Coordinates of C-alpha atoms (C1' of nucleotides) in Angstrom, one line a residue:
Chain Z
M304 CA 0.0 0.0 -0.1
T305 CA 1.4 3.4 -0.9
P306 CA 0.9 6.6 1.1
E307 CA -1.5 7.8 -1.7
E308 CA -3.6 4.7 -1.4
L309 CA -3.7 4.9 2.4
S310 CA -4.7 8.6 2.1
A311 CA -7.5 7.5 0.0
T312 CA -8.6 4.9 2.4
I313 CA -8.7 7.5 5.2
R314 CA -10.9 9.6 3.0
A315 CA -13.2 6.8 2.4
C316 CA -13.6 6.0 6.0
I317 CA -14.4 9.7 6.7
E318 CA -17.0 9.7 4.0
D319 CA -18.4 6.5 5.3
A320 CA -18.7 8.2 8.9
I321 CA -20.4 11.2 7.4
E322 CA -23.0 9.0 5.5
A323 CA -23.7 7.1 8.7
G324 CA -24.3 10.3 10.6
A325 CA -21.4 9.8 12.9
L326 CA -19.6 13.0 11.7
D327 CA -21.2 16.3 11.1
L328 CA -19.2 17.4 8.0
E329 CA -19.6 17.9 4.3
P330 CA -17.6 15.8 2.0
S331 CA -16.2 18.7 0.3
D332 CA -14.8 20.0 3.8
I333 CA -12.3 17.1 3.6
G334 CA -9.2 18.8 2.1
D335 CA -5.9 17.0 1.7
I336 CA -5.5 14.0 3.8
R337 CA -1.8 13.9 4.6
V338 CA -0.1 10.8 6.1
E339 CA 3.5 10.9 7.3
R340 CA 6.1 8.7 8.7
P341 CA 6.4 9.0 12.5
R342 CA 9.8 9.8 13.6
Q343 CA 9.3 7.1 16.3
R344 CA 9.2 3.7 14.7
D345 CA 7.1 2.3 17.4
H346 CA 4.3 4.7 16.7
G347 CA 3.5 2.6 13.5
D348 CA 4.0 2.7 9.9
W349 CA 2.1 5.9 9.2
S350 CA 0.4 8.5 11.1
T351 CA -2.3 11.1 10.2
N352 CA -3.3 14.3 11.9
A353 CA -6.6 14.5 9.9
A354 CA -8.6 14.4 13.0
M355 CA -7.0 17.4 14.3
Q356 CA -7.4 19.4 11.1
L357 CA -11.1 18.4 10.7
A358 CA -12.3 18.4 14.2
K359 CA -13.2 22.2 14.2
A360 CA -15.3 21.9 11.0
A361 CA -17.1 18.8 12.4
H362 CA -17.7 20.6 15.8
V363 CA -16.2 17.9 17.9
S364 CA -13.0 17.6 19.7
P365 CA -10.0 16.2 17.9
R366 CA -9.9 13.0 20.1
D367 CA -13.6 12.4 19.5
F368 CA -12.9 12.8 15.8
A369 CA -10.1 10.5 16.0
T370 CA -12.1 7.8 17.9
T371 CA -14.8 7.7 15.1
L372 CA -12.3 7.7 12.5
A373 CA -9.9 5.1 14.0
S374 CA -12.5 2.7 14.6
R375 CA -13.5 2.6 11.0
L376 CA -9.9 2.6 9.9
S377 CA -8.9 -0.4 11.8
N378 CA -11.5 -2.6 10.0
A379 CA -10.4 -1.2 6.5
V380 CA -8.6 -3.5 4.1
G381 CA -4.9 -3.7 4.6
I382 CA -4.7 -2.0 7.9
D383 CA -3.7 -4.0 10.9
S384 CA -4.4 -1.3 13.5
A385 CA -5.2 2.3 14.1
E386 CA -4.6 3.9 17.4
I387 CA -5.1 7.4 18.8
A388 CA -2.2 9.1 20.3
G389 CA -1.5 12.4 22.0
P390 CA -3.9 15.2 21.1
G391 CA -5.5 13.3 18.1
F392 CA -2.8 11.6 16.0
I393 CA -3.8 8.4 14.6
N394 CA -1.0 5.9 14.3
I395 CA -1.5 3.4 11.7
R396 CA 0.0 0.0 11.2
L397 CA -0.3 -1.7 7.8
A398 CA -1.1 -5.5 7.5
A399 CA 2.2 -7.0 6.4
D400 CA 1.0 -8.1 3.1
A401 CA -0.5 -4.8 2.1
A402 CA 2.8 -3.1 3.1
G403 CA 4.8 -5.6 1.3
E404 CA 2.8 -5.4 -1.9
L405 CA 4.6 -2.0 -2.7
A406 CA 7.8 -4.0 -3.6
R407 CA 6.1 -5.7 -6.6
G408 CA 4.4 -2.4 -7.5
I409 CA 7.8 -0.7 -7.6
V410 CA 9.4 -3.4 -9.7
E411 CA 6.6 -3.5 -12.2
F412 CA 6.6 0.3 -12.6
G413 CA 10.3 0.2 -13.1
D414 CA 11.9 3.3 -14.4
D415 CA 8.6 4.9 -14.4
F416 CA 8.0 4.6 -10.6
G417 CA 7.7 8.0 -9.4
R418 CA 6.7 9.7 -12.5
G419 CA 4.0 12.2 -12.3
E420 CA 1.7 14.1 -14.6
S421 CA 1.5 17.6 -13.0
L422 CA 3.2 19.2 -16.0
T423 CA 1.9 17.1 -18.8
G424 CA 1.0 19.3 -21.7
T425 CA 3.2 22.3 -20.7
T426 CA 6.3 23.3 -22.5
V427 CA 8.9 24.8 -20.1
N428 CA 12.0 26.7 -21.2
I429 CA 14.6 26.4 -18.6
E430 CA 17.5 28.7 -19.1
F431 CA 20.7 28.3 -17.0
V432 CA 24.5 28.7 -16.9
S433 CA 24.5 31.4 -19.6
A434 CA 28.0 32.3 -18.7
N435 CA 29.8 34.8 -21.1
P436 CA 32.1 33.4 -23.5
T437 CA 34.9 35.4 -22.1
G438 CA 36.4 32.5 -20.2
P439 CA 35.8 28.9 -18.9
I440 CA 33.0 27.9 -16.7
H441 CA 33.8 28.7 -13.0
L442 CA 32.6 27.1 -9.9
G443 CA 29.2 29.0 -9.8
G444 CA 28.3 28.2 -13.4
T445 CA 29.2 24.5 -12.6
R446 CA 26.6 24.6 -9.8
W447 CA 23.8 25.9 -12.1
A448 CA 24.7 23.4 -14.7
A449 CA 24.1 20.5 -12.2
V450 CA 21.1 22.2 -10.7
G451 CA 19.5 23.2 -13.8
D452 CA 20.0 19.8 -15.5
S453 CA 18.5 18.1 -12.4
L454 CA 15.6 20.3 -12.4
A455 CA 15.0 19.9 -16.1
R456 CA 15.0 16.0 -15.6
L457 CA 12.5 16.5 -12.7
L458 CA 10.2 18.6 -14.8
E459 CA 10.3 16.0 -17.6
F460 CA 9.5 13.4 -15.0
H461 CA 6.3 15.1 -14.4
G462 CA 5.3 15.3 -18.0
A463 CA 6.7 18.6 -19.1
D464 CA 8.2 19.2 -22.5
V465 CA 11.4 20.8 -21.5
V466 CA 13.9 22.9 -23.6
R467 CA 17.2 23.3 -21.9
E468 CA 18.7 26.7 -23.0
Y469 CA 22.0 28.7 -22.7
Y470 CA 21.9 32.2 -23.6
F471 CA 25.2 33.1 -25.0
N472 CA 26.0 36.8 -24.4
D473 CA 28.3 37.4 -27.4
H474 CA 27.6 41.1 -27.9
G475 CA 28.7 44.1 -26.0
A476 CA 31.5 45.8 -24.1
Q477 CA 32.8 42.5 -22.2
I478 CA 33.2 40.8 -25.5
D479 CA 34.9 43.7 -26.9
R480 CA 37.4 43.6 -24.0
F481 CA 37.8 39.9 -24.4
A482 CA 38.8 40.4 -28.1
A483 CA 41.2 43.1 -27.2
S484 CA 42.6 41.0 -24.6
L485 CA 43.3 38.3 -27.1
L486 CA 45.0 40.8 -29.5
A487 CA 47.0 42.3 -26.6
V488 CA 48.5 39.0 -25.7
V489 CA 49.8 38.4 -29.2
T490 CA 51.1 41.7 -30.0
G491 CA 52.8 41.8 -26.5
E492 CA 50.8 44.9 -25.4
D493 CA 49.3 45.3 -21.9
P494 CA 45.7 43.9 -21.6
P495 CA 43.1 46.5 -21.8
E496 CA 41.4 48.1 -18.6
G497 CA 39.0 45.5 -17.3
G498 CA 40.4 42.9 -19.6
Y499 CA 41.1 39.2 -19.2
G500 CA 44.5 37.9 -18.3
G501 CA 44.3 34.0 -17.4
A502 CA 46.4 31.5 -19.1
Y503 CA 43.6 30.6 -21.1
I504 CA 43.6 33.8 -23.0
Q505 CA 47.0 33.0 -24.2
D506 CA 45.9 29.6 -25.2
I507 CA 42.9 31.0 -27.1
A508 CA 44.9 33.7 -28.9
N509 CA 47.5 30.9 -29.9
E510 CA 44.5 28.8 -31.4
V511 CA 43.2 31.8 -33.3
M512 CA 46.7 32.4 -34.9
V513 CA 47.1 28.6 -35.7
E514 CA 43.7 28.6 -37.3
A515 CA 44.5 31.7 -39.2
I516 CA 47.7 30.3 -40.6
A517 CA 46.2 26.9 -41.3
A518 CA 43.3 28.5 -43.4
R519 CA 45.9 30.7 -45.2
D520 CA 44.1 33.9 -44.1
R521 CA 46.0 37.2 -44.0
D522 CA 48.1 37.5 -40.9
P523 CA 45.7 39.1 -38.6
L524 CA 48.3 41.2 -37.3
E525 CA 48.7 42.9 -40.6
L526 CA 45.0 44.0 -40.5
P527 CA 43.9 47.4 -39.4
R528 CA 43.3 47.5 -35.8
D529 CA 39.5 47.4 -36.1
A530 CA 39.6 44.5 -38.4
A531 CA 42.0 42.6 -36.3
L532 CA 39.8 43.0 -33.2
E533 CA 36.8 41.7 -35.2
F534 CA 39.0 38.8 -36.3
F535 CA 39.9 37.9 -32.8
R536 CA 36.4 38.5 -31.4
S537 CA 34.7 36.2 -33.9
R538 CA 37.3 33.3 -33.8
G539 CA 38.1 33.7 -30.2
V540 CA 34.4 33.7 -29.0
A541 CA 33.7 30.7 -31.2
L542 CA 36.7 28.8 -29.7
M543 CA 35.8 29.9 -26.2
F544 CA 32.3 28.7 -26.8
E545 CA 33.3 25.4 -28.1
Q546 CA 35.5 24.9 -25.0
I547 CA 32.5 25.7 -22.7
K548 CA 30.2 23.3 -24.7
R549 CA 32.9 20.6 -24.5
S550 CA 33.2 21.0 -20.6
L551 CA 29.4 21.1 -20.2
H552 CA 29.0 17.9 -22.4
D553 CA 31.8 16.1 -20.4
F554 CA 29.7 17.1 -17.3
G555 CA 26.7 15.5 -18.6
V556 CA 24.9 18.6 -19.4
D557 CA 23.7 19.2 -23.0
F558 CA 21.6 22.0 -24.0
D559 CA 18.8 21.8 -26.6
V560 CA 19.2 25.4 -27.6
Y561 CA 22.4 27.6 -27.4
F562 CA 21.0 31.0 -28.1
H563 CA 23.3 33.9 -29.4
E564 CA 22.5 37.4 -28.1
D565 CA 24.2 38.6 -31.3
S566 CA 21.7 37.1 -33.4
L567 CA 19.0 39.2 -31.8
H568 CA 20.8 42.3 -32.8
H569 CA 21.7 41.1 -36.4
S570 CA 18.2 39.9 -37.2
G571 CA 16.5 43.1 -36.1
A572 CA 14.6 41.3 -33.5
V573 CA 15.6 43.8 -30.9
T574 CA 14.5 46.7 -32.9
K575 CA 11.3 44.8 -33.8
A576 CA 10.4 44.0 -30.2
V577 CA 11.2 47.5 -29.0
D578 CA 9.1 49.1 -31.7
Q579 CA 6.2 46.9 -30.8
L580 CA 6.5 47.8 -27.1
K581 CA 6.6 51.4 -28.1
A582 CA 3.5 51.2 -30.3
S583 CA 1.6 49.4 -27.5
G584 CA 2.5 52.0 -24.9
A585 CA 4.4 49.5 -22.8
L586 CA 7.5 51.8 -23.0
Y587 CA 7.6 55.5 -22.1
L588 CA 9.8 58.3 -23.2
H589 CA 11.6 60.2 -20.6
D590 CA 14.8 62.5 -20.9
G591 CA 15.4 61.2 -24.2
A592 CA 15.3 57.5 -23.3
W593 CA 12.8 54.8 -23.5
W594 CA 11.9 53.2 -20.1
L595 CA 10.2 50.0 -18.9
K596 CA 8.0 50.3 -16.0
S597 CA 9.7 47.5 -13.9
T598 CA 8.7 49.3 -10.6
D599 CA 5.4 47.5 -11.1
Y600 CA 7.0 44.2 -10.3
G601 CA 9.0 45.3 -7.3
D602 CA 12.0 47.0 -9.0
D603 CA 13.3 50.0 -7.1
K604 CA 13.4 52.0 -10.3
D605 CA 12.4 51.8 -13.9
R606 CA 14.9 50.6 -16.3
V607 CA 16.1 52.2 -19.5
V608 CA 15.6 50.0 -22.7
I609 CA 16.7 52.5 -25.3
K610 CA 19.4 54.9 -24.1
S611 CA 19.2 58.6 -25.1
D612 CA 21.9 58.2 -27.6
G613 CA 19.5 55.7 -29.4
T614 CA 21.4 52.6 -28.7
P615 CA 19.7 49.6 -27.0
A616 CA 20.6 48.8 -23.3
Y617 CA 21.2 45.2 -22.4
I618 CA 17.7 44.7 -21.2
A619 CA 16.5 45.5 -24.7
A620 CA 17.9 42.1 -25.9
D621 CA 16.2 40.4 -22.9
L622 CA 12.9 41.6 -24.1
A623 CA 13.4 40.4 -27.6
Y624 CA 14.6 37.1 -26.1
F625 CA 11.7 36.5 -24.0
K626 CA 9.5 37.3 -27.0
D627 CA 11.5 34.7 -29.0
K628 CA 11.2 32.1 -26.4
R629 CA 7.4 32.6 -26.3
H630 CA 7.2 32.5 -30.0
R631 CA 9.0 29.1 -30.0
G632 CA 6.3 27.6 -27.8
A633 CA 7.3 28.1 -24.2
D634 CA 4.4 28.2 -21.8
L635 CA 6.7 28.8 -18.9
C636 CA 10.1 30.5 -18.9
I637 CA 12.4 29.6 -16.0
Y638 CA 15.6 31.5 -15.5
L639 CA 18.2 30.1 -13.1
L640 CA 20.3 33.0 -11.9
G641 CA 23.1 33.6 -9.3
A642 CA 22.5 35.7 -6.2
D643 CA 24.4 38.6 -7.9
H644 CA 21.4 38.9 -10.4
H645 CA 18.5 38.9 -8.1
G646 CA 17.7 42.4 -9.4
Y647 CA 16.7 40.9 -12.6
I648 CA 13.5 39.3 -11.2
A649 CA 11.4 42.5 -11.6
R650 CA 12.6 43.4 -14.9
L651 CA 12.2 40.1 -16.5
K652 CA 8.6 39.8 -15.1
A653 CA 8.0 43.2 -16.5
A654 CA 9.2 42.1 -19.8
A655 CA 6.6 39.3 -19.8
S656 CA 4.0 41.8 -18.8
A657 CA 5.0 44.4 -21.4
F658 CA 4.2 41.8 -24.0
G659 CA 0.8 41.3 -22.5
D660 CA 1.7 37.9 -20.8
D661 CA 0.9 37.0 -17.3
A662 CA 4.0 37.8 -15.3
E663 CA 3.7 34.1 -14.0
T664 CA 5.1 33.0 -17.4
V665 CA 8.4 34.2 -16.0
E666 CA 9.8 32.4 -13.1
V667 CA 13.2 33.4 -11.8
K668 CA 15.0 31.0 -9.4
I669 CA 17.8 32.6 -7.5
G670 CA 20.6 30.4 -6.4
Q671 CA 23.3 31.5 -3.8
L672 CA 26.9 31.7 -4.7
V673 CA 29.7 29.1 -4.3
N674 CA 32.7 29.9 -2.4
L675 CA 36.2 28.4 -2.7
V676 CA 37.7 27.4 0.6
K677 CA 41.0 26.3 1.6
E678 CA 42.1 25.0 4.9
G679 CA 38.9 26.4 6.3
Q680 CA 39.5 29.9 5.1
P681 CA 37.6 31.6 2.3
V682 CA 39.7 32.2 -0.8
R683 CA 38.7 35.1 -3.0
M684 CA 38.7 33.8 -6.7
S685 CA 40.0 36.3 -9.0
K686 CA 41.1 36.1 -12.6
R687 CA 43.9 38.4 -11.9
A688 CA 45.2 36.1 -9.1
G689 CA 44.8 33.2 -11.5
N690 CA 43.3 31.1 -8.8
V691 CA 39.8 30.7 -10.6
V692 CA 38.5 27.2 -10.2
T693 CA 36.8 25.8 -13.2
M694 CA 34.4 23.1 -14.0
E695 CA 37.1 21.1 -15.3
D696 CA 39.3 21.6 -12.2
L697 CA 36.4 20.4 -10.1
V698 CA 35.9 17.4 -12.2
D699 CA 39.5 16.4 -12.3
V700 CA 39.6 16.5 -8.6
V701 CA 36.4 14.4 -7.8
G702 CA 34.9 13.2 -11.0
V703 CA 31.6 14.0 -12.4
D704 CA 29.3 12.0 -10.3
A705 CA 30.8 13.2 -7.1
A706 CA 30.7 16.7 -8.5
R707 CA 27.3 16.8 -9.4
Y708 CA 26.0 15.4 -6.2
A709 CA 28.0 17.8 -4.1
L710 CA 26.4 20.6 -6.1
T711 CA 22.8 19.3 -6.1
R712 CA 22.3 18.1 -2.6
S713 CA 22.2 21.4 -1.2
S714 CA 19.4 23.8 -1.4
A715 CA 20.1 26.5 -4.0
D716 CA 19.0 28.9 -1.3
S717 CA 22.1 28.4 0.7
A718 CA 25.7 29.3 -0.2
I719 CA 28.0 26.3 -0.3
D720 CA 31.8 26.1 0.3
I721 CA 33.9 23.9 -1.9
D722 CA 37.1 22.8 -0.5
L723 CA 39.1 21.1 -3.1
D724 CA 41.7 19.6 -0.8
L725 CA 39.1 18.2 1.3
L726 CA 37.1 16.7 -1.6
A727 CA 40.3 15.3 -3.0
S728 CA 41.7 13.8 0.3
H729 CA 38.5 12.6 2.1
S730 CA 36.3 11.8 -0.9
N731 CA 34.1 9.8 1.4
A732 CA 33.1 13.3 2.9
N733 CA 30.7 13.1 -0.3
P734 CA 27.7 11.2 0.4
V735 CA 27.3 10.3 -3.2
F736 CA 29.3 7.2 -2.5
Y737 CA 27.1 6.1 0.3
V738 CA 24.1 6.3 -2.1
Q739 CA 25.9 4.8 -5.0
Y740 CA 27.3 2.0 -2.9
A741 CA 23.8 1.0 -1.7
H742 CA 22.8 0.7 -5.4
A743 CA 25.9 -1.4 -6.3
R744 CA 25.0 -3.6 -3.4
S745 CA 21.5 -4.2 -4.5
A746 CA 23.0 -5.1 -7.9
G747 CA 25.5 -7.5 -6.3
V748 CA 22.7 -9.2 -4.3
A749 CA 20.7 -9.6 -7.5
R750 CA 23.6 -11.2 -9.2
N751 CA 24.1 -13.5 -6.3
A752 CA 20.4 -14.4 -6.2
A753 CA 20.6 -15.3 -9.8
E754 CA 23.5 -17.7 -9.1
Y755 CA 21.5 -19.5 -6.5
G756 CA 18.4 -19.8 -9.0
I757 CA 16.3 -17.4 -6.9
K758 CA 13.7 -15.9 -9.3
R759 CA 11.1 -13.4 -8.7
E760 CA 8.5 -14.9 -10.9
D761 CA 8.6 -18.0 -8.8
G762 CA 7.0 -16.5 -5.6
F763 CA 6.0 -13.4 -3.9
Q764 CA 4.6 -13.7 -0.4
P765 CA 4.4 -10.0 1.0
S766 CA 3.3 -11.2 4.4
L767 CA 7.0 -12.7 4.8
L768 CA 8.5 -9.2 4.9
T769 CA 8.0 -9.1 8.7
H770 CA 11.4 -7.8 9.8
E771 CA 11.5 -4.4 11.3
T772 CA 14.0 -3.2 8.7
E773 CA 11.7 -4.4 6.1
A774 CA 8.8 -2.2 7.3
A775 CA 11.2 0.6 7.5
L776 CA 12.5 0.1 3.9
L777 CA 9.1 -0.3 2.5
G778 CA 7.9 2.9 4.2
I779 CA 10.7 5.0 2.8
L780 CA 10.4 3.5 -0.7
G781 CA 6.8 4.4 -0.9
E782 CA 7.5 8.0 -0.2
F783 CA 9.4 8.4 -3.6
P784 CA 6.7 9.7 -5.5
R785 CA 5.7 12.3 -3.1
V786 CA 9.3 13.5 -2.8
V787 CA 9.5 13.8 -6.5
T788 CA 6.1 15.8 -6.5
Q789 CA 7.6 18.1 -3.9
A790 CA 10.8 18.5 -5.6
V791 CA 9.0 19.3 -8.9
S792 CA 6.6 22.0 -7.5
F793 CA 9.2 23.7 -5.3
R794 CA 11.9 23.4 -8.0
E795 CA 14.1 21.9 -5.3
Q796 CA 16.3 19.0 -6.6
H797 CA 18.0 18.6 -3.3
R798 CA 15.0 17.0 -1.9
V799 CA 15.7 14.0 -4.1
A800 CA 19.3 13.7 -2.9
R801 CA 18.3 13.9 0.8
Y802 CA 15.7 11.3 0.2
L803 CA 18.1 9.0 -1.4
E804 CA 20.5 9.2 1.5
D805 CA 17.6 7.9 3.7
V806 CA 16.8 5.2 1.3
A807 CA 20.5 4.2 1.4
T808 CA 20.4 4.2 5.2
A809 CA 17.3 1.9 5.3
Y810 CA 18.8 -0.4 2.5
H811 CA 22.1 -0.8 4.3
A812 CA 20.4 -1.6 7.5
W813 CA 18.1 -4.0 6.0
Y814 CA 21.1 -5.8 4.1
D815 CA 22.9 -6.1 7.4
R816 CA 20.1 -8.0 9.1
T817 CA 18.5 -10.1 6.6
R818 CA 19.6 -12.2 3.6
V819 CA 18.2 -12.8 0.2
T820 CA 20.4 -15.9 -0.6
P821 CA 20.0 -18.9 1.6
Q822 CA 22.8 -19.9 3.9
G823 CA 24.4 -23.4 4.2
E824 CA 22.0 -26.3 3.2
E825 CA 19.0 -24.1 3.6
P826 CA 16.7 -24.6 0.4
V827 CA 15.5 -21.5 -1.6
S828 CA 12.0 -20.4 -0.4
D829 CA 9.5 -17.8 -0.9
V830 CA 11.2 -15.6 1.7
H831 CA 14.3 -15.5 -0.4
R832 CA 12.2 -14.7 -3.6
T833 CA 10.1 -12.1 -1.8
R834 CA 13.1 -10.4 -0.5
L835 CA 14.6 -10.3 -3.9
W836 CA 11.5 -8.3 -4.9
L837 CA 12.3 -5.9 -2.1
N838 CA 16.0 -5.8 -2.9
D839 CA 15.1 -5.0 -6.7
A840 CA 12.7 -2.4 -5.6
A841 CA 15.1 -0.5 -3.5
G842 CA 17.7 -0.6 -6.5
Q843 CA 15.0 0.6 -8.7
V844 CA 14.2 3.6 -6.6
L845 CA 17.9 4.4 -6.0
R846 CA 18.4 4.2 -9.7
N847 CA 15.4 6.5 -10.5
G848 CA 16.4 9.0 -7.9
L849 CA 20.1 9.2 -9.1
R850 CA 19.0 9.6 -12.7
L851 CA 17.0 12.7 -11.6
L852 CA 20.2 14.2 -10.3
G853 CA 22.1 13.2 -13.5
V854 CA 24.5 10.9 -11.2
G855 CA 25.3 7.4 -12.2
A856 CA 24.0 4.2 -10.7
P857 CA 27.0 1.9 -10.8
E858 CA 26.5 -1.8 -10.8
R859 CA 29.6 -2.5 -9.0
M860 CA 32.0 -0.3 -7.0
Chain D
rG888 C1' 19.2 53.7 3.1
rC889 C1' 16.3 49.9 0.2
rC890 C1' 15.9 44.5 -1.8
rC891 C1' 17.0 39.0 -1.8
rC892 C1' 19.3 34.6 0.7
rC893 C1' 21.3 32.5 5.0
rG894 C1' 21.7 31.9 10.8
rU895 C1' 19.7 24.5 13.6
rA896 C1' 25.2 19.6 17.3
rG897 C1' 32.6 21.1 17.1
rC898 C1' 32.2 21.3 11.1
rU899 C1' 29.0 20.9 6.6
rC900 C1' 23.9 20.8 6.0
rA901 C1' 18.5 18.5 6.2
rG902 C1' 14.0 19.4 8.6
rC903 C1' 8.5 16.5 4.4
rU904 C1' 5.2 24.6 3.7
rG905 C1' 2.3 24.2 11.7
rG906 C1' 2.6 18.4 14.6
rA907 C1' 4.6 13.8 19.0
rU908 C1' 11.1 13.2 22.6
rA909 C1' 14.6 18.6 16.5
rG910 C1' 17.7 14.7 12.5
rA911 C1' 22.0 13.0 8.9
rG912 C1' 27.0 13.0 7.3
rC913 C1' 31.9 14.4 8.8
rG914 C1' 34.8 14.5 13.3
rU915 C1' 35.3 12.1 18.8
rC916 C1' 34.9 7.5 21.7
rG917 C1' 33.4 2.1 22.0
rG918 C1' 31.7 -2.4 19.6
rA919 C1' 30.5 -6.0 14.8
rC920 C1' 33.6 -9.4 9.0
rU921 C1' 35.2 -18.2 8.1
rU922 C1' 28.5 -17.2 5.1
rC923 C1' 24.8 -11.9 -0.5
rU924 C1' 30.9 -6.1 -1.2
rA925 C1' 33.1 -3.4 6.1
rA926 C1' 32.7 2.6 0.5
rU927 C1' 28.7 -1.1 5.7
rC928 C1' 26.3 -1.9 10.4
rC929 C1' 25.3 -1.0 15.9
rG930 C1' 26.0 2.0 20.3
rC931 C1' 27.7 6.6 23.4
rA932 C1' 28.7 11.8 23.6
rG933 C1' 27.2 16.4 21.5
rG934 C1' 21.4 21.5 21.0
rU935 C1' 19.2 28.6 24.8
rC936 C1' 16.9 26.0 16.6
rG937 C1' 20.9 33.9 16.4
rC938 C1' 17.8 37.4 20.0
rA939 C1' 12.9 39.4 21.6
rG940 C1' 7.8 39.7 21.0
rG941 C1' 3.2 37.9 18.5
rU942 C1' -0.4 34.5 15.9
rU943 C1' -3.1 29.0 18.4
rC944 C1' -4.5 23.5 21.1
rG945 C1' 0.9 23.3 19.1
rA946 C1' 6.3 27.5 16.2
rA947 C1' 12.9 25.6 14.0
rU948 C1' 8.7 26.3 10.4
rC949 C1' 3.9 31.7 9.9
rC950 C1' 4.0 37.5 11.2
rU951 C1' 6.8 42.1 13.2
rG952 C1' 11.3 44.3 15.2
rC953 C1' 16.3 43.9 16.2
rC954 C1' 21.5 41.3 15.8
rG955 C1' 25.2 38.8 12.6
rG956 C1' 27.1 36.8 7.6
rG957 C1' 26.6 36.8 2.2
rG958 C1' 24.9 39.2 -2.3
rG959 C1' 22.5 43.1 -5.1
rC960 C1' 20.8 48.3 -6.0
rA961 C1' 23.9 52.1 -14.0
rC962 C1' 21.1 55.6 -19.9
rC963 C1' 27.6 48.7 -17.8
rA964 C1' 26.9 44.2 -20.0

RNA sequence: GCCCCCGUAGCUCAGCUGGAUAGAGCGUCGGACUUCUAAUCCGCAGGUCGCAGGUUCGAAUCCUGCCGGGGGCACCA
C-alpha cells in the first residue's frame, strides 16, 4: 500500500462516517489527507493528523473525531491497527501483506516509478548557466549546470516538454574587452582596462593564430586594428564557446538550444520588439530615453531600454529574447540566476507583462553563490590572481558524479563552500558514494540471487516481509513519488538527494540484518524470492532518484 | 538607506510549507567481518533551533522588530 492509497482509504472512512451520521461534516470539507512517517518507529508505519485538522469543522474535539475515524480505519482492508495518540494523531500499522505489496508495484513500474503528470502538456523553457564566453565555466556556473539539468530532469519526469537553453552573451563591451585581450597578448601589449588575463587567454589567442595560418588567411596582425579586433572577436568567441560546450558535455549537461545574443541584434529582433512595445505603450519616453515600468514588479526604479543616444541597453535584448522563447512555444520560462542577479527578477517579469503575458510566465529562481575554501579559510577567486576554479578543475579532482552530487544535494538557497583539498583527500565526505554503494550492493545481491537460481516470478509472499528493517525500508520506498512531486513543485532538486540518503540508510540496515540468498544447506524458499523483490525495488528507487540528479548508478564499486 | 538569501550539534547541512522526545553526514569515543561487497552496520557523547515579541490546542517552520554573515541596488553588460 502506498501513502496515496492509504490517504484515499482514510478519506473513504471519513466519508463513510459522514454518511452514517457519525460526523457532522460535508464531504467537500475534507481537504488533503496527509499521512506521514512518524519519527518514532514504534508509533506505527504511518500517522495522520486528519482528526486535528477536521475536528473544528465537524464541531467535535480532535480526540472524538479521532475515535470515530480510528474505529472505522482499523477495520479497513490492508490496515492492521489504528490507534489514537497524543492530542489526536492516529497511528496506523499496515497489514504486512499490504505493506509488502509495494515492492512488487515498484518493480513493475520500473523506471517509471515516481513519475507524475502535474506538468503534462506544458512546454517549459529552462535557461541556466548562460556564462559569458569570455572564459571557462567557473565554480558558480558549474553549480547551475548541475542544478539546472537536474531540475530539467524532474520537470520532464512530471510530463513537461522541457527545453534546456543557454543564452550566449556574445555582444557588447565585455566581449570587446575579451577580443582586445586576445589581440594584446599576441602583440605583446598590456591587456586593456578591465580585460582578461588568465592563461586560457594565451591559449585561445594561440589557437586563433594557428587557425588563421592553417586557413591561409592574411596574418591578422597585418590588418587594421578594427579588423584585427573583429577577427579575434569572432574566432576567439567561437573557440571559447566550443570549449564551454565541451566542458558541459563532459559534465553530462547538453543544451537543446544555445542562443546567441548577437543574433537578436543582427536579425533586427531587438528593434522589432522595442518598436512593438513603443507602439503598445508599454515603454515610455523620458529624458530622451525609453523606459520599462519595472517598478510595477517590485523593482526600485524603472529601467532604460533605449538609451538617449539611441542605442539599446542590455535589457532590450532580454525583451526580444523573451518574445522569441514564447514564440518558440514556451508556456513557462524559468531562469536560473546567481544571487548577484536577483535584481533581474522584476525586470524579467516586467518584460513578460510588457508583451501582454501574465508575469507568472516568467519564473526566476535565484541560487546563492559558491565559495572556494582552503584549509577552512575562504579564498577570493579572481581572474587576476589566477586562482579561478573551473568546472574542469572540479571534475579533475572528484569526478563528474561526486561533483554533480555535491552541487545538487544542497538547497540552492544556501551558499556552499567547496574545499578542493577536502574533496580530494577525504572523498568519503561526499555522500554520493554512500548512495551509489547502496545501489551497487543491490545489484550485487541480485547477481548472487541469480546464481542461486532465485527468481522473482517463482513466488511473492508479501506477508513474509516481517522484519522491522523491511517495514522501514518499504515505508521509505513508498515516499518516492511524493518526494518527487514536492521537488518538482518547489523546483528543489536537493529533496531527491536527501531522500536517497535516507533510502540508502534503510537499505544498508536491511542488508545487514536479512539475507536474500540462503545460507548453508537451507533451500530456496518464498522468503528469499520475496526479499529479492524488495531488494530490486530498493535498487530501482535508488536508480530512478540518481537519474533525476544526473548521477550514475553503478552496478559495481 | 532599500531589496534578496542565510543563521539548527565541534564542522557541513536536512527538517516533508504548523505536529509527537529537532535529524543526517563528517569529526570524537566504543563495539560488529570463516556465509549476498566493512565505501557497511550497531552504540555513546554532543542543541538557549541568532535574540525578543506575536499568531493558536501546538512554532525551527507563519508575522513583526532587532543582531550577525553573504549578495545586489547604472542611460555597464
